[in-house]
Tab-separated table of C-alpha atoms and ligand atoms in Angstrom:
chain	number	residue	atom	x	y	z
A	1	MET	CA	7.368	-12.743	-23.067
A	2	THR	CA	8.417	-10.527	-25.929
A	3	GLY	CA	7.265	-7.405	-27.695
A	4	ALA	CA	7.353	-4.815	-24.891
A	5	SER	CA	8.009	-1.509	-26.659
A	6	GLU	CA	9.313	-0.345	-23.280
A	7	LEU	CA	10.225	-2.801	-20.546
A	8	LEU	CA	10.698	-0.926	-17.267
A	9	THR	CA	12.939	-3.230	-15.246
A	10	LEU	CA	13.601	-0.955	-12.219
A	11	ARG	CA	16.805	-2.982	-11.835
A	12	GLY	CA	19.621	-1.847	-9.585
A	13	HIS	CA	20.851	-2.027	-6.048
A	14	GLY	CA	19.186	-0.556	-3.008
A	15	PRO	CA	16.126	1.621	-2.683
A	16	ARG	CA	15.782	4.610	-5.034
A	17	ARG	CA	16.744	7.941	-3.453
A	18	GLY	CA	17.192	11.395	-5.005
A	19	ASP	CA	18.116	11.336	-8.704
A	20	SER	CA	18.062	7.544	-8.865
A	21	LEU	CA	14.293	7.658	-8.327
A	22	SER	CA	13.997	8.557	-12.019
A	23	ASN	CA	15.969	5.528	-13.166
A	24	LEU	CA	13.537	3.014	-14.616
A	25	GLY	CA	16.120	0.674	-16.170
A	26	LEU	CA	14.188	0.944	-19.431
A	27	ILE	CA	14.825	-1.607	-22.185
A	28	LYS	CA	13.405	-0.885	-25.642
A	29	ASP	CA	11.882	-3.896	-27.399
A	30	GLY	CA	12.257	-5.836	-24.175
A	31	ALA	CA	11.699	-9.477	-23.389
A	32	LEU	CA	11.581	-11.721	-20.336
A	33	LEU	CA	12.189	-15.403	-19.875
A	34	VAL	CA	10.202	-16.930	-17.030
A	35	ARG	CA	10.796	-20.333	-15.446
A	36	ASP	CA	8.435	-21.650	-12.753
A	37	GLY	CA	7.076	-18.179	-12.030
A	38	VAL	CA	10.538	-16.697	-11.560
A	39	ILE	CA	12.450	-14.451	-13.956
A	40	ALA	CA	15.240	-16.440	-15.653
A	41	ALA	CA	16.459	-13.746	-18.083
A	42	VAL	CA	15.720	-10.103	-18.969
A	43	GLY	CA	16.969	-8.180	-21.982
A	44	THR	CA	16.148	-7.080	-25.485
A	45	ARG	CA	14.193	-9.412	-27.742
A	46	ALA	CA	17.354	-10.014	-29.801
A	47	GLU	CA	19.376	-10.949	-26.707
A	48	LEU	CA	16.769	-13.337	-25.384
A	49	GLU	CA	16.159	-15.019	-28.720
A	50	LYS	CA	19.758	-16.222	-28.620
A	51	LEU	CA	19.183	-18.213	-25.437
A	52	PRO	CA	18.659	-21.935	-26.122
A	53	GLU	CA	16.012	-22.117	-23.397
A	54	ALA	CA	13.985	-19.353	-25.034
A	55	ARG	CA	13.485	-21.390	-28.204
A	56	GLY	CA	11.355	-24.038	-26.565
A	57	ALA	CA	9.524	-21.607	-24.275
A	58	GLU	CA	5.829	-20.820	-24.562
A	59	LYS	CA	5.520	-17.344	-26.142
A	60	LEU	CA	3.447	-14.406	-24.993
A	61	ASP	CA	3.504	-11.389	-27.318
A	62	LEU	CA	2.913	-8.076	-25.555
A	63	GLY	CA	2.184	-6.384	-28.862
A	64	GLY	CA	4.328	-3.284	-28.446
A	65	ARG	CA	2.802	-2.288	-25.099
A	66	VAL	CA	4.622	-1.026	-22.001
A	67	ALA	CA	5.485	-3.600	-19.308
A	68	LEU	CA	6.662	-2.930	-15.775
A	69	PRO	CA	6.804	-4.692	-12.401
A	70	GLY	CA	3.334	-5.246	-10.952
A	71	PHE	CA	2.441	-2.402	-8.602
A	72	VAL	CA	3.112	-2.976	-4.926
A	73	ASP	CA	0.374	-1.255	-2.936
A	74	SER	CA	2.002	-0.973	0.461
A	75	HIS	CA	-0.878	0.694	2.353
A	76	THR	CA	-4.478	-0.503	2.190
A	77	HIS	CA	-7.339	-1.078	4.603
A	78	LEU	CA	-8.552	-3.952	2.441
A	79	VAL	CA	-11.133	-5.521	4.741
A	80	HIS	CA	-14.061	-3.258	5.517
A	81	ALA	CA	-17.803	-3.742	5.414
A	82	ALA	CA	-19.146	-0.871	3.343
A	83	SER	CA	-18.513	2.528	1.829
A	84	ARG	CA	-19.031	5.770	3.783
A	85	ALA	CA	-20.779	7.618	0.989
A	86	GLU	CA	-23.014	9.314	3.584
A	87	GLU	CA	-19.925	11.020	5.077
A	88	TYR	CA	-18.718	12.019	1.617
A	89	GLU	CA	-21.786	14.223	1.367
A	90	LEU	CA	-21.095	15.793	4.779
A	91	LYS	CA	-17.522	16.507	3.703
A	92	ILE	CA	-18.642	18.123	0.477
A	93	ALA	CA	-20.970	20.319	2.542
A	94	GLY	CA	-17.971	21.467	4.598
A	95	ALA	CA	-17.594	19.112	7.590
A	96	SER	CA	-13.986	18.166	8.295
A	97	TYR	CA	-12.712	14.597	8.667
A	98	GLU	CA	-12.009	15.237	12.354
A	99	GLU	CA	-15.436	16.792	13.055
A	100	ILE	CA	-17.113	13.712	11.617
A	101	ALA	CA	-14.855	11.452	13.699
A	102	ARG	CA	-15.579	13.343	16.947
A	103	LYS	CA	-19.290	12.669	16.454
A	104	GLY	CA	-18.656	8.925	16.311
A	105	GLY	CA	-18.498	8.808	12.522
A	106	GLY	CA	-15.296	8.173	10.614
A	107	ILE	CA	-13.357	5.069	11.623
A	108	LEU	CA	-15.914	4.211	14.331
A	109	ASN	CA	-18.663	4.237	11.719
A	110	SER	CA	-16.717	1.564	9.817
A	111	VAL	CA	-16.118	-0.334	13.076
A	112	LYS	CA	-19.863	-0.552	13.774
A	113	LYS	CA	-20.488	-1.804	10.271
A	114	LEU	CA	-17.692	-4.369	10.367
A	115	ARG	CA	-18.682	-5.833	13.726
A	116	ALA	CA	-22.188	-6.406	12.362
A	117	THR	CA	-20.956	-8.088	9.172
A	118	THR	CA	-20.190	-11.785	8.778
A	119	SER	CA	-16.809	-13.051	7.754
A	120	GLU	CA	-18.346	-14.415	4.543
A	121	ALA	CA	-19.730	-11.031	3.539
A	122	LEU	CA	-16.414	-9.308	4.317
A	123	LYS	CA	-14.594	-11.896	2.285
A	124	LYS	CA	-16.869	-11.419	-0.699
A	125	ARG	CA	-16.231	-7.679	-0.681
A	126	ALA	CA	-12.468	-8.093	-0.244
A	127	LEU	CA	-12.291	-10.658	-3.073
A	128	ALA	CA	-14.094	-8.255	-5.407
A	129	ALA	CA	-11.612	-5.519	-4.437
A	130	LEU	CA	-8.620	-7.801	-4.999
A	131	LYS	CA	-9.921	-8.625	-8.456
A	132	GLN	CA	-10.078	-4.907	-9.176
A	133	PHE	CA	-6.567	-4.382	-7.797
A	134	ALA	CA	-5.319	-7.041	-10.212
A	135	ALA	CA	-7.256	-5.472	-13.078
A	136	HIS	CA	-5.435	-2.196	-12.369
A	137	GLY	CA	-1.964	-3.740	-12.424
A	138	THR	CA	-1.349	-4.417	-8.732
A	139	THR	CA	0.239	-7.744	-7.816
A	140	THR	CA	0.952	-7.286	-4.079
A	141	VAL	CA	-1.113	-5.500	-1.438
A	142	GLU	CA	-0.533	-4.770	2.182
A	143	ALA	CA	-3.762	-5.141	4.199
A	144	LYS	CA	-4.438	-3.628	7.621
A	145	SER	CA	-6.902	-4.632	10.290
A	146	GLY	CA	-8.266	-1.745	12.361
A	147	TYR	CA	-12.024	-1.708	11.792
A	148	GLY	CA	-12.660	-4.390	14.413
A	149	LEU	CA	-11.126	-2.904	17.577
A	150	ASP	CA	-12.189	-5.776	19.822
A	151	VAL	CA	-10.550	-9.162	20.126
A	152	ALA	CA	-13.035	-11.152	18.061
A	153	SER	CA	-13.371	-8.605	15.260
A	154	GLU	CA	-9.659	-7.830	14.885
A	155	LEU	CA	-8.910	-11.546	14.722
A	156	LYS	CA	-11.759	-11.990	12.229
A	157	ILE	CA	-10.016	-9.510	9.886
A	158	LEU	CA	-6.531	-10.966	10.332
A	159	ARG	CA	-7.760	-14.522	9.728
A	160	LEU	CA	-9.418	-13.261	6.571
A	161	HIS	CA	-6.085	-11.828	5.372
A	162	LYS	CA	-4.644	-15.310	5.697
A	163	GLU	CA	-7.547	-16.975	3.888
A	164	LEU	CA	-7.490	-14.402	1.119
A	165	ALA	CA	-3.757	-14.862	0.666
A	166	SER	CA	-4.227	-18.549	0.009
A	167	GLU	CA	-7.402	-18.406	-2.073
A	168	GLN	CA	-6.648	-15.836	-4.765
A	169	PRO	CA	-3.472	-14.919	-6.687
A	170	LEU	CA	-2.433	-11.567	-5.203
A	171	GLU	CA	0.199	-11.577	-2.493
A	172	ILE	CA	-1.005	-10.063	0.795
A	173	ALA	CA	1.157	-8.576	3.546
A	174	SER	CA	-0.885	-8.567	6.747
A	175	THR	CA	-0.664	-5.673	9.216
A	176	PHE	CA	-2.224	-5.445	12.664
A	177	LEU	CA	-3.670	-1.955	13.187
A	178	GLY	CA	-5.527	-2.560	16.450
A	179	ALA	CA	-4.363	0.915	17.505
A	180	HIS	CA	-6.374	2.707	14.824
A	181	VAL	CA	-8.513	4.696	17.288
A	182	VAL	CA	-9.773	4.101	20.820
A	183	PRO	CA	-13.084	2.222	20.417
A	184	GLU	CA	-16.272	3.951	21.567
A	185	GLU	CA	-16.894	1.593	24.516
A	186	TYR	CA	-13.703	2.978	26.139
A	187	TRP	CA	-14.688	6.635	25.704
A	188	GLY	CA	-15.646	8.869	28.607
A	189	LYS	CA	-14.046	6.609	31.222
A	190	ALA	CA	-10.827	7.501	33.005
A	191	GLY	CA	-7.882	5.637	31.500
A	192	GLY	CA	-9.915	4.362	28.561
A	193	ALA	CA	-7.063	4.514	26.074
A	194	GLU	CA	-4.795	2.845	28.612
A	195	ARG	CA	-7.195	-0.036	29.096
A	196	TYR	CA	-7.559	-0.502	25.352
A	197	ILE	CA	-3.769	-0.605	24.913
A	198	GLN	CA	-3.641	-3.259	27.629
A	199	LEU	CA	-6.158	-5.292	25.642
A	200	ILE	CA	-3.859	-5.009	22.610
A	201	GLU	CA	-0.808	-6.018	24.620
A	202	GLN	CA	-2.352	-8.801	26.673
A	203	ASN	CA	-5.137	-10.281	24.568
A	204	LEU	CA	-4.530	-9.461	20.930
A	205	LEU	CA	-0.780	-9.483	20.293
A	206	PRO	CA	-0.060	-12.872	21.918
A	207	GLU	CA	-2.687	-14.560	19.731
A	208	ILE	CA	-1.533	-12.705	16.593
A	209	GLY	CA	2.102	-13.496	17.294
A	210	GLU	CA	1.541	-17.172	18.062
A	211	LYS	CA	-0.711	-17.791	15.080
A	212	ARG	CA	1.422	-15.594	12.803
A	213	LEU	CA	-1.593	-13.592	11.696
A	214	ALA	CA	0.382	-10.441	10.836
A	215	GLU	CA	3.916	-9.458	9.904
A	216	PHE	CA	3.607	-5.740	10.668
A	217	CYS	CA	2.186	-3.658	13.508
A	218	ASP	CA	0.839	-0.197	12.636
A	219	VAL	CA	-0.529	2.660	14.775
A	220	PHE	CA	-2.525	5.739	13.769
A	221	CYS	CA	-0.405	8.265	15.663
A	222	ASP	CA	-2.260	11.561	15.412
A	223	ARG	CA	-4.538	14.064	17.078
A	224	GLY	CA	-7.723	12.199	18.015
A	225	ALA	CA	-6.025	8.793	17.780
A	226	PHE	CA	-2.863	7.729	19.698
A	227	THR	CA	-0.021	9.828	21.128
A	228	VAL	CA	3.636	9.263	20.311
A	229	GLU	CA	4.171	7.623	23.733
A	230	GLN	CA	1.216	5.293	23.302
A	231	SER	CA	2.281	4.459	19.744
A	232	LYS	CA	5.764	3.582	20.926
A	233	ARG	CA	4.371	1.225	23.524
A	234	VAL	CA	2.156	-0.565	21.029
A	235	LEU	CA	4.947	-0.861	18.448
A	236	GLN	CA	7.373	-2.181	21.062
A	237	ALA	CA	4.832	-4.740	22.202
A	238	GLY	CA	4.263	-5.724	18.563
A	239	ARG	CA	7.966	-6.146	18.024
A	240	GLN	CA	8.155	-8.557	20.947
A	241	TRP	CA	5.765	-10.777	19.029
A	242	GLY	CA	7.823	-10.519	15.848
A	243	LEU	CA	5.780	-7.775	14.153
A	244	ALA	CA	7.832	-5.111	12.371
A	245	PRO	CA	6.691	-1.519	12.982
A	246	ARG	CA	5.114	0.894	10.497
A	247	LEU	CA	3.167	4.081	11.272
A	248	HIS	CA	0.416	6.417	10.128
A	249	ALA	CA	2.339	9.648	10.720
A	250	GLU	CA	1.904	13.428	10.466
A	251	GLN	CA	-1.388	13.285	8.535
A	252	LEU	CA	-3.710	15.689	10.389
A	253	SER	CA	-1.201	17.322	12.738
A	254	ARG	CA	2.540	17.173	13.403
A	255	THR	CA	3.054	14.923	16.398
A	256	GLY	CA	6.626	13.647	16.058
A	257	ALA	CA	5.392	10.315	14.704
A	258	ALA	CA	7.863	10.354	11.799
A	259	ARG	CA	10.705	10.736	14.333
A	260	LEU	CA	9.349	7.788	16.269
A	261	ALA	CA	9.198	5.708	13.079
A	262	ILE	CA	12.845	6.523	12.334
A	263	LEU	CA	13.902	5.834	15.912
A	264	MET	CA	12.197	2.453	15.848
A	265	ARG	CA	13.584	1.637	12.398
A	266	ALA	CA	10.047	1.202	11.103
A	267	ALA	CA	9.621	-0.268	7.634
A	268	SER	CA	7.630	2.791	6.587
A	269	CYS	CA	5.901	5.914	7.837
A	270	ASP	CA	2.906	6.955	5.828
A	271	HIS	CA	0.970	10.169	4.948
A	272	LEU	CA	3.476	12.910	6.045
A	273	GLU	CA	1.435	15.931	4.954
A	274	GLN	CA	2.475	17.822	8.121
A	275	VAL	CA	6.207	17.026	8.329
A	276	ASN	CA	8.554	19.921	9.077
A	277	LYS	CA	12.007	20.671	7.679
A	278	SER	CA	13.894	18.712	10.283
A	279	ASP	CA	11.626	15.656	9.820
A	280	ILE	CA	12.386	15.815	6.096
A	281	GLN	CA	16.130	15.886	6.753
A	282	ALA	CA	15.828	13.005	9.216
A	283	LEU	CA	13.839	10.920	6.725
A	284	GLY	CA	16.509	11.676	4.136
A	285	LYS	CA	19.103	9.956	6.298
A	286	SER	CA	16.975	7.044	7.364
A	287	ASP	CA	16.048	3.657	5.910
A	288	THR	CA	12.417	4.118	6.904
A	289	VAL	CA	10.416	4.531	3.706
A	290	ALA	CA	8.369	7.741	3.344
A	291	THR	CA	5.082	6.537	1.865
A	292	LEU	CA	2.882	9.272	0.415
A	293	LEU	CA	-0.860	8.816	0.008
A	294	PRO	CA	-2.167	11.647	-2.172
A	295	GLY	CA	-5.516	9.864	-2.673
A	296	CYS	CA	-6.486	10.985	0.858
A	297	ASP	CA	-5.925	14.672	0.227
A	298	PHE	CA	-7.694	14.397	-3.100
A	299	HIS	CA	-10.740	12.617	-1.672
A	300	LEU	CA	-10.960	14.891	1.378
A	301	GLY	CA	-10.577	17.957	-0.842
A	302	LEU	CA	-7.528	19.165	1.078
A	303	ARG	CA	-4.973	21.496	-0.433
A	304	GLN	CA	-1.935	20.427	1.542
A	305	TYR	CA	-0.225	17.460	-0.046
A	306	ALA	CA	2.968	15.913	1.357
A	307	PRO	CA	6.204	17.723	0.374
A	308	ALA	CA	7.377	15.091	-2.091
A	309	ARG	CA	9.989	17.278	-3.813
A	310	ALA	CA	11.662	18.228	-0.558
A	311	LEU	CA	11.648	14.602	0.595
A	312	ILE	CA	13.221	13.455	-2.676
A	313	ALA	CA	15.815	16.248	-2.516
A	314	ALA	CA	16.694	15.236	1.056
A	315	GLY	CA	17.305	11.654	-0.090
A	316	ALA	CA	14.283	9.982	1.511
A	317	ILE	CA	13.057	6.653	0.122
A	318	VAL	CA	9.793	7.998	-1.275
A	319	SER	CA	7.022	5.558	-2.038
A	320	LEU	CA	3.359	5.869	-3.049
A	321	ALA	CA	0.280	3.835	-2.178
A	322	THR	CA	-3.496	4.037	-2.539
A	323	ASP	CA	-4.468	3.857	1.176
A	324	TYR	CA	-7.589	2.091	-0.142
A	325	ASN	CA	-10.143	2.665	2.647
A	326	PRO	CA	-13.760	3.835	2.933
A	327	GLY	CA	-13.045	7.056	4.836
A	328	THR	CA	-10.210	8.916	3.176
A	329	SER	CA	-9.210	7.150	-0.035
A	330	PRO	CA	-11.756	4.909	-1.709
A	331	THR	CA	-9.630	3.979	-4.708
A	332	LEU	CA	-7.705	0.877	-5.614
A	333	SER	CA	-6.089	2.321	-8.699
A	334	VAL	CA	-2.354	2.867	-8.347
A	335	SER	CA	-2.317	4.593	-11.739
A	336	MET	CA	-4.748	7.195	-10.372
A	337	ILE	CA	-2.289	7.704	-7.493
A	338	LEU	CA	0.496	8.138	-10.055
A	339	SER	CA	-1.573	10.831	-11.782
A	340	LEU	CA	-2.018	12.644	-8.451
A	341	ALA	CA	1.676	12.240	-7.660
A	342	CYS	CA	2.516	13.967	-10.940
A	343	THR	CA	0.065	16.851	-10.772
A	344	GLN	CA	-0.117	17.441	-7.009
A	345	LEU	CA	3.215	16.188	-5.668
A	346	ARG	CA	5.153	17.352	-8.746
A	347	MET	CA	6.824	14.003	-9.177
A	348	THR	CA	7.796	12.946	-12.678
A	349	ALA	CA	6.145	9.913	-14.239
A	350	ALA	CA	9.390	7.956	-13.809
A	351	GLU	CA	9.721	8.918	-10.124
A	352	ALA	CA	6.121	7.981	-9.432
A	353	ILE	CA	6.504	4.573	-11.094
A	354	ALA	CA	9.693	3.794	-9.140
A	355	ALA	CA	7.933	4.901	-5.944
A	356	ALA	CA	5.033	2.485	-6.519
A	357	THR	CA	7.184	-0.508	-7.474
A	358	ILE	CA	10.716	-0.933	-6.154
A	359	ASN	CA	10.468	1.535	-3.258
A	360	ALA	CA	7.098	0.122	-2.282
A	361	ALA	CA	8.683	-3.331	-2.192
A	362	TYR	CA	11.186	-1.912	0.334
A	363	ALA	CA	8.273	-0.525	2.353
A	364	LEU	CA	7.029	-4.115	2.684
A	365	ARG	CA	10.539	-5.570	3.149
A	366	ARG	CA	9.946	-7.714	0.089
A	367	GLU	CA	12.601	-6.127	-2.133
A	368	LYS	CA	14.338	-9.467	-2.622
A	369	SER	CA	11.348	-11.001	-4.375
A	370	ILE	CA	9.259	-8.203	-5.934
A	371	GLY	CA	9.364	-4.576	-7.139
A	372	SER	CA	11.678	-4.984	-10.130
A	373	LEU	CA	12.131	-7.266	-13.134
A	374	GLU	CA	15.445	-8.950	-12.394
A	375	VAL	CA	16.729	-12.493	-12.582
A	376	GLY	CA	15.644	-14.485	-9.544
A	377	LYS	CA	12.671	-12.287	-8.675
A	378	GLN	CA	9.039	-13.268	-9.117
A	379	ALA	CA	7.587	-12.699	-12.583
A	380	ASP	CA	5.051	-10.096	-11.413
A	381	LEU	CA	4.103	-7.743	-14.237
A	382	ALA	CA	1.634	-5.101	-15.278
A	383	VAL	CA	1.260	-4.449	-19.012
A	384	PHE	CA	-0.325	-1.184	-20.103
A	385	GLU	CA	-2.106	-0.369	-23.340
A	386	VAL	CA	0.160	2.617	-24.012
A	387	ALA	CA	3.242	3.223	-26.150
A	388	ASP	CA	5.125	5.476	-23.728
A	389	TYR	CA	5.336	4.912	-19.939
A	390	ARG	CA	4.506	8.563	-19.273
A	391	GLU	CA	1.029	7.864	-20.581
A	392	ILE	CA	0.331	5.678	-17.522
A	393	PRO	CA	-0.154	8.714	-15.212
A	394	TYR	CA	-1.038	11.034	-18.096
A	395	TYR	CA	-4.384	9.324	-18.674
A	396	PHE	CA	-6.533	9.462	-15.564
A	397	GLY	CA	-9.910	8.053	-14.662
A	398	VAL	CA	-9.459	5.285	-17.264
A	399	ASN	CA	-7.884	1.918	-16.693
A	400	HIS	CA	-5.329	1.167	-19.363
A	401	CYS	CA	-3.949	-1.938	-17.687
A	402	TRP	CA	-4.081	-4.618	-20.410
A	403	MET	CA	-2.642	-7.579	-18.578
A	404	THR	CA	-1.444	-8.498	-15.102
A	405	VAL	CA	0.848	-11.417	-14.356
A	406	LYS	CA	1.578	-12.846	-10.879
A	407	ARG	CA	4.403	-15.380	-10.457
A	408	GLY	CA	4.327	-16.001	-14.205
A	409	ARG	CA	0.564	-16.609	-14.296
A	410	VAL	CA	-1.825	-14.322	-16.177
A	411	ILE	CA	-4.342	-13.089	-13.581
A	412	HIS	CA	-5.978	-10.344	-15.603
A	413	ALA	CA	-6.215	-10.160	-19.362
A	414	PRO	CA	-8.397	-8.935	-22.181
A	415	GLU	CA	-10.828	-11.622	-23.302
A	416	GLN	CA	-8.932	-12.734	-26.385
A	417	ALA	CA	-5.672	-13.112	-24.435
A	418	ALA	CA	-7.365	-15.002	-21.582
A	419	ASN	CA	-8.659	-17.765	-23.906
B	501	LIG	O1	-5.028	6.071	6.353
B	501	LIG	N1	-5.793	7.905	9.097
B	501	LIG	C1	-6.116	6.811	9.507
B	501	LIG	N2	-6.551	5.785	8.791
B	501	LIG	C2	-7.051	5.876	7.478
B	501	LIG	C3	-8.421	6.411	7.441
B	501	LIG	C4	-9.375	5.423	7.943
B	501	LIG	C5	-10.805	5.833	7.877
B	501	LIG	O2	-11.156	7.019	7.869
B	501	LIG	O3	-11.604	4.892	7.837
B	501	LIG	C6	-6.090	6.628	6.585
B	501	LIG	O4	-6.347	7.719	6.090
B	502	LIG	FE1	-4.303	4.332	6.225
């Protein structure tokens, strides 16, 4: 591949912290040599043209556009049955996310819908979403269960993750989020949450672990969901079945969830709107990625975004994701998230891009194979119809992704390039 006016390689060692978050490893007039879906060489066009192997290679001209590693969307609730447009109206009229949830709306609304939907219908919706992800430059997505909340429905979602991973080109990292909220059938009875956690420990996790249906275990640790103690129990049980922990933390209230994530060496803790100064310092010293999800605050019309600048200054591994879900962030566009990161989180375009590529790869523990354009990594690319990488977040509400490549294969392209 040649003709990238700017090739953002994101090369380098380790996750990006502090000042290094702005380092894109930019090559002007860049080129890539790909062999069997893996990057064999990266450099300027002139450098690559000298390689004997490049002479016989099939050429793909990027026409002066900007190329970067495919986005890694490390937080999505991919499988769900329907939108919650009806709640959007309530929110606009002034109802809060938590008020809607207390009345059995919110996550439980999506649970009712999912339980009543066939696997085929869920798959159709998820496939359409994955196509859109690819069209927006994403090449890897994490996908959480959590709208089933009984044995059959949680397993239905996790089995779908596996099917989807083998039947379409995007890479999928599967996460078990059985502890999303306590399902309605356990409400109003003494020890309801306790009995539901027992179901997770005794009936769900053994099956998930044995069949390898997930690689991560997540918990929504917040007011109205699970306490820090309960979250710890679920994550420990998950770990016994080989599932690495990650957490929904400090979104609606400060609970100490970020501390728990650090203590358990979680891959990532996500949201973080409510973190305090000492949490920020602790995240700065930890290897747990701080994943920010500004799409939620935007969609819910909230003013308090996560303190990205303070987290970056403290040295935290800041990442960004869509949190694609029907309740708080119905978007699958990482570039929209980059726009929000710039205007609301005050991140620079370079910081936001590094957060959604290499640092996001760390959040999924896939940094050895994705997240940057380096020799030996997968040839996963997003090519944008812009001349300057800053224009990726600068334009918003328009999709300027021109081409997406997964493991060296074009998976999204303008019509003339696809033929
Ligand atoms: O990441 N906060 C918990 N989970 C989702 C919301 C899920 C929903 O409302 O359906 C989130 O924001
Ligand atoms: Fe989420």
